[in-house]
mmCIF file of C-alpha atoms in Angstrom:
data_model
loop_
_atom_site.group_PDB
_atom_site.id
_atom_site.type_symbol
_atom_site.label_atom_id
_atom_site.label_comp_id
_atom_site.label_asym_id
_atom_site.label_seq_id
_atom_site.Cartn_x
_atom_site.Cartn_y
_atom_site.Cartn_z
ATOM 1 C CA MET V 1 119.621 150.326 79.541
ATOM 2 C CA LYS V 2 122.604 152.495 79.254
ATOM 3 C CA GLN V 3 124.917 149.612 78.145
ATOM 4 C CA ILE V 4 122.263 148.745 75.359
ATOM 5 C CA ALA V 5 122.314 152.331 74.207
ATOM 6 C CA PHE V 6 126.189 152.299 74.145
ATOM 7 C CA LEU V 7 126.293 149.166 72.222
ATOM 8 C CA ILE V 8 123.887 150.634 69.679
ATOM 9 C CA ILE V 9 125.929 153.793 69.246
ATOM 10 C CA LEU V 10 129.187 151.847 68.969
ATOM 11 C CA SER V 11 127.707 149.483 66.387
ATOM 12 C CA ALA V 12 126.487 152.489 64.380
ATOM 13 C CA LEU V 13 130.007 154.119 64.522
ATOM 14 C CA LEU V 14 131.599 150.720 63.404
ATOM 15 C CA PHE V 15 129.199 150.499 60.517
ATOM 16 C CA PHE V 16 129.864 154.100 59.385
ATOM 17 C CA GLN V 17 133.652 153.443 59.496
ATOM 18 C CA ASN V 18 133.380 150.209 57.574
ATOM 19 C CA SER V 19 131.153 151.903 55.046
ATOM 20 C CA CYS V 20 133.723 154.679 54.687
ATOM 21 C CA SER V 21 136.482 152.033 54.367
ATOM 22 C CA VAL V 22 134.463 150.179 51.572
ATOM 23 C CA VAL V 23 133.833 153.515 49.667
ATOM 24 C CA ASN V 24 137.381 154.558 49.891
ATOM 25 C CA SER V 25 138.493 151.060 48.716
ATOM 26 C CA ALA V 26 136.215 151.233 45.812
ATOM 27 C CA GLN V 27 137.255 154.842 44.994
ATOM 28 C CA ASN V 28 140.782 153.765 45.305
ATOM 29 C CA LYS V 29 140.234 150.836 42.864
ATOM 30 C CA THR V 30 138.452 153.030 40.462
ATOM 31 C CA THR V 31 141.367 155.488 40.581
ATOM 32 C CA ARG V 32 143.884 152.825 40.104
ATOM 33 C CA GLU V 33 141.859 151.427 37.060
ATOM 34 C CA ILE V 34 141.621 154.986 35.471
ATOM 35 C CA SER V 35 145.326 155.644 36.185
ATOM 36 C CA LYS V 36 146.227 152.413 34.565
ATOM 37 C CA LYS V 37 144.134 153.069 31.545
ATOM 38 C CA THR V 38 145.491 156.631 31.216
ATOM 39 C CA ASN V 39 149.024 155.468 31.386
ATOM 40 C CA GLN V 40 148.340 152.859 28.813
ATOM 41 C CA LYS V 41 146.849 155.481 26.500
ATOM 42 C CA ILE V 42 149.732 157.819 26.922
ATOM 43 C CA GLU V 43 152.155 154.937 26.144
ATOM 44 C CA ASP V 44 150.142 153.973 22.987
ATOM 45 C CA ILE V 45 150.303 157.590 21.890
ATOM 46 C CA LEU V 46 153.960 157.809 22.406
ATOM 47 C CA ASN V 47 154.656 154.502 20.743
ATOM 48 C CA LYS V 48 152.479 155.498 17.621
ATOM 49 C CA ASP V 49 154.405 158.897 17.423
ATOM 50 C CA LYS V 50 157.692 157.097 17.773
ATOM 51 C CA ASN V 51 156.595 154.318 14.978
ATOM 52 C CA GLU V 52 155.539 157.243 12.789
ATOM 53 C CA LYS V 53 158.868 159.026 12.985
ATOM 54 C CA ALA V 54 161.066 155.913 12.873
ATOM 55 C CA PRO V 55 162.356 154.796 9.329
ATOM 56 C CA GLN V 56 160.775 151.620 8.232
ATOM 57 C CA ASP V 57 162.147 148.635 6.444
ATOM 58 C CA ASN V 58 160.557 148.711 2.976
ATOM 59 C CA GLU V 59 161.377 146.274 0.125
ATOM 60 C CA ASN V 60 159.958 148.555 -2.488
ATOM 61 C CA ASP V 61 161.936 151.813 -1.736
ATOM 62 C CA GLY V 62 165.056 150.124 -0.661
ATOM 63 C CA THR V 63 165.439 152.027 2.740
ATOM 64 C CA VAL V 64 166.713 150.313 5.853
ATOM 65 C CA ASN V 65 166.075 150.888 9.451
ATOM 66 C CA ASN V 66 169.588 151.846 10.611
ATOM 67 C CA GLU V 67 170.393 153.524 13.843
ATOM 68 C CA LYS V 68 172.317 156.917 13.394
ATOM 69 C CA ASP V 69 174.227 159.425 15.583
ATOM 70 C CA PRO V 70 171.630 162.096 16.502
ATOM 71 C CA ASN V 71 174.103 164.756 16.109
ATOM 72 C CA SER V 72 175.114 163.664 12.623
ATOM 73 C CA ASN V 73 173.555 165.535 9.621
ATOM 74 C CA PRO V 74 171.377 163.286 7.468
ATOM 75 C CA SER V 75 172.981 161.987 4.237
ATOM 76 C CA PRO V 76 171.635 163.443 1.055
ATOM 77 C CA PRO V 77 169.746 161.050 -1.195
ATOM 78 C CA ILE V 78 171.916 159.166 -3.749
ATOM 79 C CA SER V 79 170.687 159.854 -7.247
ATOM 80 C CA SER V 80 171.125 157.317 -9.948
ATOM 81 C CA SER V 81 170.191 157.411 -13.721
ATOM 82 C CA ARG V 82 170.056 153.565 -13.950
ATOM 83 C CA ASN V 83 166.263 153.737 -14.065
ATOM 84 C CA LYS V 84 166.155 156.486 -16.468
ATOM 85 C CA ASN V 85 165.675 155.662 -20.098
ATOM 86 C CA ASP V 86 168.432 157.514 -21.751
ATOM 87 C CA PHE V 87 168.439 155.272 -24.795
ATOM 88 C CA THR V 88 168.695 157.161 -28.069
ATOM 89 C CA PRO V 89 167.933 155.120 -31.266
ATOM 90 C CA GLY V 90 170.573 155.380 -34.119
ATOM 91 C CA GLU V 91 169.507 157.485 -37.021
ATOM 92 C CA LYS V 92 170.749 155.725 -40.182
ATOM 93 C CA VAL V 93 168.936 152.455 -40.636
ATOM 94 C CA ILE V 94 171.249 149.387 -41.348
ATOM 95 C CA PHE V 95 168.572 146.649 -41.009
ATOM 96 C CA ILE V 96 164.891 146.588 -40.217
ATOM 97 C CA ASP V 97 162.195 143.800 -40.096
ATOM 98 C CA THR V 98 158.735 144.089 -38.934
ATOM 99 C CA VAL V 99 157.725 140.740 -40.716
ATOM 100 C CA TYR V 100 155.096 142.818 -42.400
ATOM 101 C CA ARG V 101 153.477 141.113 -45.404
ATOM 102 C CA GLU V 102 155.635 138.013 -44.834
ATOM 103 C CA ILE V 103 153.942 134.627 -45.750
ATOM 104 C CA LEU V 104 152.957 132.574 -42.815
ATOM 105 C CA GLY V 105 154.835 129.330 -42.439
ATOM 106 C CA GLU V 106 157.731 130.476 -44.546
ATOM 107 C CA PHE V 107 161.320 131.226 -43.304
ATOM 108 C CA PRO V 108 161.492 134.999 -42.670
ATOM 109 C CA SER V 109 162.979 136.607 -45.954
ATOM 110 C CA LYS V 110 165.326 138.830 -44.205
ATOM 111 C CA TRP V 111 167.314 136.394 -42.162
ATOM 112 C CA ASP V 112 169.574 133.360 -42.746
ATOM 113 C CA LEU V 113 169.593 130.274 -40.708
ATOM 114 C CA LYS V 114 172.441 128.713 -38.719
ATOM 115 C CA SER V 115 170.403 126.104 -36.805
ATOM 116 C CA GLY V 116 166.937 125.092 -35.683
ATOM 117 C CA ASN V 117 163.540 125.479 -37.383
ATOM 118 C CA ILE V 118 162.328 129.101 -37.635
ATOM 119 C CA GLU V 119 159.188 130.368 -39.554
ATOM 120 C CA VAL V 120 156.844 133.258 -39.838
ATOM 121 C CA MET V 121 153.866 132.749 -37.243
ATOM 122 C CA GLU V 122 150.758 134.671 -36.385
ATOM 123 C CA PHE V 123 150.260 135.597 -32.846
ATOM 124 C CA GLN V 124 147.695 138.075 -31.437
ATOM 125 C CA ASP V 125 146.779 139.209 -35.057
ATOM 126 C CA ASP V 126 150.432 140.034 -35.696
ATOM 127 C CA HIS V 127 153.140 138.354 -37.754
ATOM 128 C CA VAL V 128 156.286 137.417 -35.701
ATOM 129 C CA ILE V 129 159.380 135.397 -36.168
ATOM 130 C CA GLY V 130 158.691 132.080 -34.291
ATOM 131 C CA PHE V 131 161.335 129.488 -33.165
ATOM 132 C CA ALA V 132 159.525 126.235 -33.991
ATOM 133 C CA THR V 133 162.220 124.159 -32.452
ATOM 134 C CA GLY V 134 164.673 126.696 -31.058
ATOM 135 C CA GLY V 135 167.645 127.781 -33.026
ATOM 136 C CA THR V 136 169.919 130.548 -34.241
ATOM 137 C CA ILE V 137 169.419 133.117 -36.979
ATOM 138 C CA PHE V 138 171.260 136.146 -38.400
ATOM 139 C CA PRO V 139 170.387 139.223 -40.582
ATOM 140 C CA LEU V 140 170.732 138.676 -44.161
ATOM 141 C CA ILE V 141 173.101 141.518 -45.023
ATOM 142 C CA ASP V 142 175.634 141.540 -47.772
ATOM 143 C CA GLU V 143 178.563 142.868 -45.808
ATOM 144 C CA LYS V 144 180.084 140.503 -43.381
ATOM 145 C CA ASN V 145 181.127 143.183 -40.809
ATOM 146 C CA TYR V 146 178.080 145.500 -40.938
ATOM 147 C CA LEU V 147 177.949 146.908 -37.406
ATOM 148 C CA PRO V 148 179.670 150.315 -37.160
ATOM 149 C CA GLU V 149 181.524 151.932 -34.403
ATOM 150 C CA ILE V 150 178.495 153.462 -32.847
ATOM 151 C CA PHE V 151 175.190 151.459 -33.358
ATOM 152 C CA THR V 152 171.910 150.547 -31.685
ATOM 153 C CA LEU V 153 170.021 147.269 -31.867
ATOM 154 C CA GLU V 154 166.362 147.014 -30.832
ATOM 155 C CA PHE V 155 163.906 144.169 -30.941
ATOM 156 C CA GLU V 156 161.048 142.665 -28.826
ATOM 157 C CA CYS V 157 161.018 139.149 -27.618
ATOM 158 C CA TYR V 158 158.084 137.161 -25.924
ATOM 159 C CA PHE V 159 158.210 135.185 -22.654
ATOM 160 C CA HIS V 160 155.791 132.479 -21.465
ATOM 161 C CA ASN V 161 157.774 132.154 -18.216
ATOM 162 C CA TYR V 162 158.139 128.416 -18.817
ATOM 163 C CA GLY V 163 161.258 126.403 -18.092
ATOM 164 C CA ASN V 164 164.654 127.716 -18.948
ATOM 165 C CA GLU V 165 163.368 130.007 -21.878
ATOM 166 C CA GLY V 166 165.718 132.726 -22.979
ATOM 167 C CA TYR V 167 167.263 134.414 -25.957
ATOM 168 C CA TYR V 168 170.857 135.027 -26.679
ATOM 169 C CA ILE V 169 172.558 137.832 -28.545
ATOM 170 C CA ASN V 170 175.957 136.586 -29.785
ATOM 171 C CA PHE V 171 178.262 139.192 -31.043
ATOM 172 C CA ASP V 172 181.111 137.630 -33.304
ATOM 173 C CA GLN V 173 180.978 134.769 -30.816
ATOM 174 C CA ARG V 174 183.115 136.688 -28.433
ATOM 175 C CA GLU V 175 182.992 137.689 -24.874
ATOM 176 C CA SER V 176 180.269 140.499 -25.444
ATOM 177 C CA SER V 177 177.534 137.766 -25.741
ATOM 178 C CA PHE V 178 174.685 137.831 -23.259
ATOM 179 C CA ARG V 179 171.453 136.104 -22.244
ATOM 180 C CA ILE V 180 167.995 137.725 -21.977
ATOM 181 C CA ASN V 181 165.615 136.181 -19.434
ATOM 182 C CA SER V 182 162.155 137.086 -18.396
ATOM 183 C CA ASP V 183 163.500 138.618 -15.104
ATOM 184 C CA GLY V 184 166.426 140.429 -16.557
ATOM 185 C CA VAL V 185 169.641 140.158 -18.660
ATOM 186 C CA ASN V 186 172.713 138.177 -17.900
ATOM 187 C CA PRO V 187 175.465 140.451 -19.327
ATOM 188 C CA PRO V 188 178.805 139.067 -20.681
ATOM 189 C CA THR V 189 180.744 136.758 -18.259
ATOM 190 C CA GLY V 190 182.017 138.420 -15.117
ATOM 191 C CA ARG V 191 179.502 141.309 -15.208
ATOM 192 C CA SER V 192 176.875 141.913 -12.437
ATOM 193 C CA ARG V 193 173.197 141.042 -13.272
ATOM 194 C CA THR V 194 170.270 143.168 -12.354
ATOM 195 C CA LYS V 195 166.851 141.456 -11.995
ATOM 196 C CA VAL V 196 163.353 142.785 -12.784
ATOM 197 C CA ASP V 197 160.023 141.315 -12.094
ATOM 198 C CA LYS V 198 158.879 138.396 -14.202
ATOM 199 C CA MET V 199 155.916 138.730 -16.585
ATOM 200 C CA VAL V 200 154.275 136.905 -19.305
ATOM 201 C CA GLY V 201 154.348 138.800 -22.587
ATOM 202 C CA TRP V 202 156.494 140.941 -24.898
ATOM 203 C CA ARG V 203 159.798 142.460 -23.539
ATOM 204 C CA GLN V 204 161.603 145.308 -25.318
ATOM 205 C CA VAL V 205 165.422 144.913 -25.513
ATOM 206 C CA ALA V 206 167.687 147.642 -26.725
ATOM 207 C CA LEU V 207 171.541 147.890 -27.037
ATOM 208 C CA SER V 208 173.538 151.059 -27.532
ATOM 209 C CA PHE V 209 177.288 150.595 -28.512
ATOM 210 C CA ASN V 210 179.705 153.498 -28.626
ATOM 211 C CA LYS V 211 183.196 152.446 -29.894
ATOM 212 C CA ARG V 212 184.000 150.386 -26.676
ATOM 213 C CA SER V 213 181.051 150.829 -24.287
ATOM 214 C CA LEU V 214 177.965 148.822 -24.215
ATOM 215 C CA LYS V 215 174.689 149.676 -22.428
ATOM 216 C CA ILE V 216 171.776 147.174 -22.340
ATOM 217 C CA TYR V 217 168.105 148.296 -21.829
ATOM 218 C CA TYR V 218 165.169 146.192 -20.814
ATOM 219 C CA ASN V 219 161.620 147.547 -21.133
ATOM 220 C CA GLY V 220 163.049 151.056 -21.226
ATOM 221 C CA GLU V 221 165.217 150.539 -18.097
ATOM 222 C CA ARG V 222 169.133 150.502 -18.412
ATOM 223 C CA LEU V 223 170.185 147.350 -16.741
ATOM 224 C CA SER V 224 173.866 147.236 -17.635
ATOM 225 C CA ASN V 225 176.571 149.759 -18.620
ATOM 226 C CA ILE V 226 179.801 147.920 -19.752
ATOM 227 C CA PRO V 227 182.523 150.531 -20.182
ATOM 228 C CA ASN V 228 185.058 148.463 -22.019
ATOM 229 C CA ILE V 229 184.466 145.772 -24.586
ATOM 230 C CA LYS V 230 187.748 144.520 -25.836
ATOM 231 C CA ASN V 231 186.778 143.384 -29.116
ATOM 232 C CA ARG V 232 184.249 145.747 -30.955
ATOM 233 C CA PRO V 233 181.172 143.780 -32.210
ATOM 234 C CA THR V 234 181.061 143.752 -36.126
ATOM 235 C CA ASN V 235 178.029 141.280 -36.557
ATOM 236 C CA PHE V 236 175.634 139.296 -34.499
ATOM 237 C CA THR V 237 173.339 136.087 -34.161
ATOM 238 C CA LEU V 238 170.156 135.821 -32.330
ATOM 239 C CA GLN V 239 169.513 132.319 -30.508
ATOM 240 C CA ALA V 240 166.363 131.140 -28.777
ATOM 241 C CA LEU V 241 165.801 128.392 -26.343
ATOM 242 C CA ALA V 242 162.383 126.561 -26.739
ATOM 243 C CA PRO V 243 161.474 124.483 -23.569
ATOM 244 C CA GLY V 244 157.761 124.934 -24.171
ATOM 245 C CA ILE V 245 157.517 123.990 -27.805
ATOM 246 C CA TYR V 246 155.484 120.714 -26.905
ATOM 247 C CA LYS V 247 153.000 122.987 -25.092
ATOM 248 C CA GLY V 248 152.619 125.337 -28.196
ATOM 249 C CA GLN V 249 154.761 128.038 -26.246
ATOM 250 C CA TYR V 250 157.145 129.151 -29.027
ATOM 251 C CA PRO V 251 159.858 131.828 -28.603
ATOM 252 C CA MET V 252 159.023 134.761 -30.734
ATOM 253 C CA ILE V 253 160.697 138.062 -31.705
ATOM 254 C CA ARG V 254 159.556 141.073 -33.741
ATOM 255 C CA ASN V 255 160.327 144.664 -34.691
ATOM 256 C CA ILE V 256 163.993 144.288 -35.142
ATOM 257 C CA ARG V 257 165.926 147.357 -35.891
ATOM 258 C CA ILE V 258 169.610 148.145 -36.335
ATOM 259 C CA ALA V 259 170.890 151.680 -36.972
ATOM 260 C CA GLU V 260 174.126 153.646 -36.955
ATOM 261 C CA GLY V 261 174.371 156.510 -34.384
ATOM 262 C CA GLY V 262 172.925 157.028 -31.011
ATOM 263 C CA VAL V 263 174.341 160.152 -29.554
ATOM 264 C CA PRO V 264 172.072 161.858 -26.908
ATOM 265 C CA LEU V 265 169.681 164.471 -28.422
ATOM 266 C CA TYR V 266 171.252 167.788 -26.984
ATOM 267 C CA GLU V 267 174.742 166.864 -27.957
ATOM 268 C CA ARG V 268 173.468 166.023 -31.522
ATOM 269 C CA LEU V 269 171.671 169.385 -31.715
ATOM 270 C CA LEU V 270 174.852 171.266 -30.632
ATOM 271 C CA THR V 271 177.132 169.275 -33.126
ATOM 272 C CA GLU V 272 174.898 168.838 -36.139
ATOM 273 C CA GLY V 273 172.304 171.525 -35.744
ATOM 274 C CA LYS V 274 169.497 168.757 -35.922
ATOM 275 C CA PHE V 275 168.561 165.222 -35.055
ATOM 276 C CA VAL V 276 166.574 162.731 -36.939
ATOM 277 C CA THR V 277 164.404 160.097 -35.663
ATOM 278 C CA ASN V 278 162.495 157.195 -37.240
ATOM 279 C CA ASP V 279 160.990 156.200 -33.843
ATOM 280 C CA ILE V 280 157.897 158.507 -34.007
ATOM 281 C CA HIS V 281 155.269 156.349 -35.488
ATOM 282 C CA PHE V 282 151.831 157.116 -36.893
ATOM 283 C CA GLU V 283 148.749 155.063 -37.658
ATOM 284 C CA TYR V 284 148.419 154.000 -41.270
ATOM 285 C CA ASN V 285 147.875 156.987 -43.660
ATOM 286 C CA SER V 286 147.112 158.956 -40.530
ATOM 287 C CA ALA V 287 148.657 161.686 -38.398
ATOM 288 C CA GLU V 288 147.545 159.957 -35.232
ATOM 289 C CA LEU V 289 150.508 159.068 -33.019
ATOM 290 C CA LYS V 290 151.095 155.525 -32.066
ATOM 291 C CA SER V 291 151.597 154.779 -28.363
ATOM 292 C CA ASP V 292 155.204 153.632 -28.944
ATOM 293 C CA SER V 293 156.190 157.134 -30.102
ATOM 294 C CA TRP V 294 155.884 158.606 -26.643
ATOM 295 C CA ARG V 295 158.956 157.308 -25.368
ATOM 296 C CA THR V 296 160.887 159.358 -27.969
ATOM 297 C CA LEU V 297 158.479 162.375 -27.522
ATOM 298 C CA LEU V 298 159.012 162.534 -23.720
ATOM 299 C CA LYS V 299 162.710 162.457 -24.012
ATOM 300 C CA ILE V 300 162.561 165.399 -26.446
ATOM 301 C CA ALA V 301 160.186 167.316 -24.131
ATOM 302 C CA ASP V 302 162.518 166.604 -21.119
ATOM 303 C CA MET V 303 165.488 167.853 -23.224
ATOM 304 C CA MET V 304 163.731 171.013 -23.972
ATOM 305 C CA LYS V 305 162.781 171.569 -20.415
ATOM 306 C CA ASP V 306 166.393 171.120 -19.344
ATOM 307 C CA HIS V 307 167.549 173.485 -22.080
ATOM 308 C CA GLN V 308 165.061 176.554 -22.133
ATOM 309 C CA ASP V 309 167.171 178.245 -24.911
ATOM 310 C CA VAL V 310 166.306 175.558 -27.459
ATOM 311 C CA LYS V 311 163.776 176.261 -30.104
ATOM 312 C CA LEU V 312 163.056 173.628 -32.865
ATOM 313 C CA ARG V 313 161.393 173.299 -36.246
ATOM 314 C CA ILE V 314 159.624 170.167 -36.628
ATOM 315 C CA GLU V 315 159.876 168.653 -40.117
ATOM 316 C CA GLY V 316 157.763 165.864 -41.308
ATOM 317 C CA HIS V 317 158.987 163.465 -44.077
ATOM 318 C CA THR V 318 157.380 160.418 -46.014
ATOM 319 C CA ASP V 319 158.552 157.805 -48.372
ATOM 320 C CA GLY V 320 157.824 157.747 -51.935
ATOM 321 C CA ASP V 321 154.531 155.591 -51.907
ATOM 322 C CA GLY V 322 151.554 157.625 -52.973
ATOM 323 C CA SER V 323 151.172 160.906 -54.682
ATOM 324 C CA GLU V 324 153.386 163.999 -54.034
ATOM 325 C CA GLU V 325 150.381 166.105 -53.106
ATOM 326 C CA TYR V 326 148.996 163.465 -50.559
ATOM 327 C CA ASN V 327 152.433 162.877 -48.941
ATOM 328 C CA GLN V 328 152.907 166.634 -48.584
ATOM 329 C CA SER V 329 149.633 167.113 -46.891
ATOM 330 C CA LEU V 330 150.131 164.060 -44.573
ATOM 331 C CA SER V 331 153.764 165.036 -43.629
ATOM 332 C CA GLN V 332 152.359 168.457 -42.538
ATOM 333 C CA LYS V 333 149.609 166.964 -40.514
ATOM 334 C CA ARG V 334 152.127 164.688 -38.866
ATOM 335 C CA ALA V 335 154.637 167.515 -38.080
ATOM 336 C CA ASP V 336 151.619 169.438 -36.428
ATOM 337 C CA SER V 337 150.625 166.397 -34.585
ATOM 338 C CA VAL V 338 154.217 166.057 -33.066
ATOM 339 C CA ARG V 339 154.142 169.753 -32.163
ATOM 340 C CA LYS V 340 150.766 169.425 -30.356
ATOM 341 C CA ALA V 341 152.139 166.535 -28.495
ATOM 342 C CA LEU V 342 155.203 168.363 -27.226
ATOM 343 C CA ILE V 343 153.046 171.403 -26.254
ATOM 344 C CA LYS V 344 150.823 169.039 -24.193
ATOM 345 C CA GLU V 345 153.989 167.903 -22.268
ATOM 346 C CA GLY V 346 154.772 171.422 -21.227
ATOM 347 C CA VAL V 347 156.851 172.838 -24.006
ATOM 348 C CA ALA V 348 155.907 176.435 -24.865
ATOM 349 C CA GLU V 349 154.249 177.019 -28.113
ATOM 350 C CA ASN V 350 156.665 179.856 -29.315
ATOM 351 C CA ARG V 351 159.625 177.283 -29.028
ATOM 352 C CA LEU V 352 158.095 174.949 -31.825
ATOM 353 C CA THR V 353 157.173 175.391 -35.391
ATOM 354 C CA ALA V 354 156.157 172.575 -37.949
ATOM 355 C CA MET V 355 156.676 172.002 -41.413
ATOM 356 C CA GLY V 356 155.857 169.102 -43.846
ATOM 357 C CA TYR V 357 158.195 168.145 -46.741
ATOM 358 C CA GLY V 358 156.493 164.919 -47.940
ATOM 359 C CA GLU V 359 158.586 162.937 -50.146
ATOM 360 C CA SER V 360 160.779 165.860 -51.511
ATOM 361 C CA LYS V 361 163.963 165.294 -49.236
ATOM 362 C CA PRO V 362 164.745 161.466 -49.168
ATOM 363 C CA LEU V 363 167.798 160.259 -47.333
ATOM 364 C CA ALA V 364 167.761 156.966 -49.119
ATOM 365 C CA SER V 365 166.302 155.201 -52.191
ATOM 366 C CA ASN V 366 162.576 154.307 -51.965
ATOM 367 C CA SER V 367 163.266 150.982 -53.856
ATOM 368 C CA THR V 368 163.999 149.022 -50.677
ATOM 369 C CA SER V 369 162.297 148.659 -47.170
ATOM 370 C CA GLU V 370 165.326 149.920 -45.385
ATOM 371 C CA GLY V 371 165.339 152.999 -47.569
ATOM 372 C CA LYS V 372 161.703 153.636 -47.182
ATOM 373 C CA ALA V 373 162.091 153.218 -43.486
ATOM 374 C CA GLN V 374 164.932 155.685 -43.386
ATOM 375 C CA ASN V 375 162.707 158.266 -45.429
ATOM 376 C CA ARG V 376 159.852 158.036 -43.185
ATOM 377 C CA ARG V 377 161.130 160.251 -40.386
ATOM 378 C CA VAL V 378 160.750 163.307 -38.390
ATOM 379 C CA GLU V 379 163.528 165.860 -38.249
ATOM 380 C CA PHE V 380 164.125 168.417 -35.427
ATOM 381 C CA ILE V 381 166.042 171.435 -36.646
ATOM 382 C CA LEU V 382 167.746 173.780 -34.148
ATOM 383 C CA LEU V 383 166.633 177.373 -34.628
ATOM 384 C CA ASP V 384 168.827 180.409 -33.645
#
């Protein structure tokens, strides 16, 4: 009987010990799992923090994930004016053509033909110069060497993004010729090329030549700055390739303007006491600013913000079409409109006044379209 009782007690003790062992084992397993999860969570947090602090490769901003000495000072950011639109159109118009009122299907009246088949076409409710078979044209100007020492050339060209389409500007058939593509500009031989994103549609091209240096702008961005052109350009031709003509995708250009001058605004104010622009445009018989005027207006506003001592009188001028009374009233409204636009861009009201002069102060004869274009202008007069 005693043996039976002893065996019962011994069995109970063994059962209790095993139970404790099972419990402890379960607790240990649970503890290990909790510890493992906790460590993983901590590691994730540390990795996240590390990733947030580490520089990342980014194709858009150009930064690179480079290892640096932790004791070294960070390098200051490199500033560049390449992306800044510092283009300043020339003041004195030499040649201008908007193909306005040209007859569809006819050769554009302000140009001469060197090769190909070119005619006035209608595209998106606008008249354009279309290259029906490709070819080359040049401005119909009496003087052979009509480009001065300082000049600007502006125009728009259309891209369908098909084949090897492109446009060539050929200065005197010399080394300063270059090709315009939908993704950038190929400057003269031996110069580096800067690419931009391809797109279907109109591209704005602008050139600024100053005695020996040539700057090329593409949709407002300066892509090339060539410091030394050996032979100064005196005339040019414009050529277009037409790989898509059988699909009805013709090369097209419009809004061509050649002008003498192109000195930066502030320098012009200091040396001449004023600057004149024909690149502030208004709706027909209206004081409402066109959207393409804002490029010039923003540059004026930026200049005035950089030079807080500058005060300007804004003068509106018209050509001779219409009555004197009407042109006087219109020029005043347009000058007021420009003043309001600059104030909207952050220029203080007390730094700007506006005055309209109508057709009373022409710079050229109103008998030609070039003369009228020169007279339709806005002048900015530096005030003491």
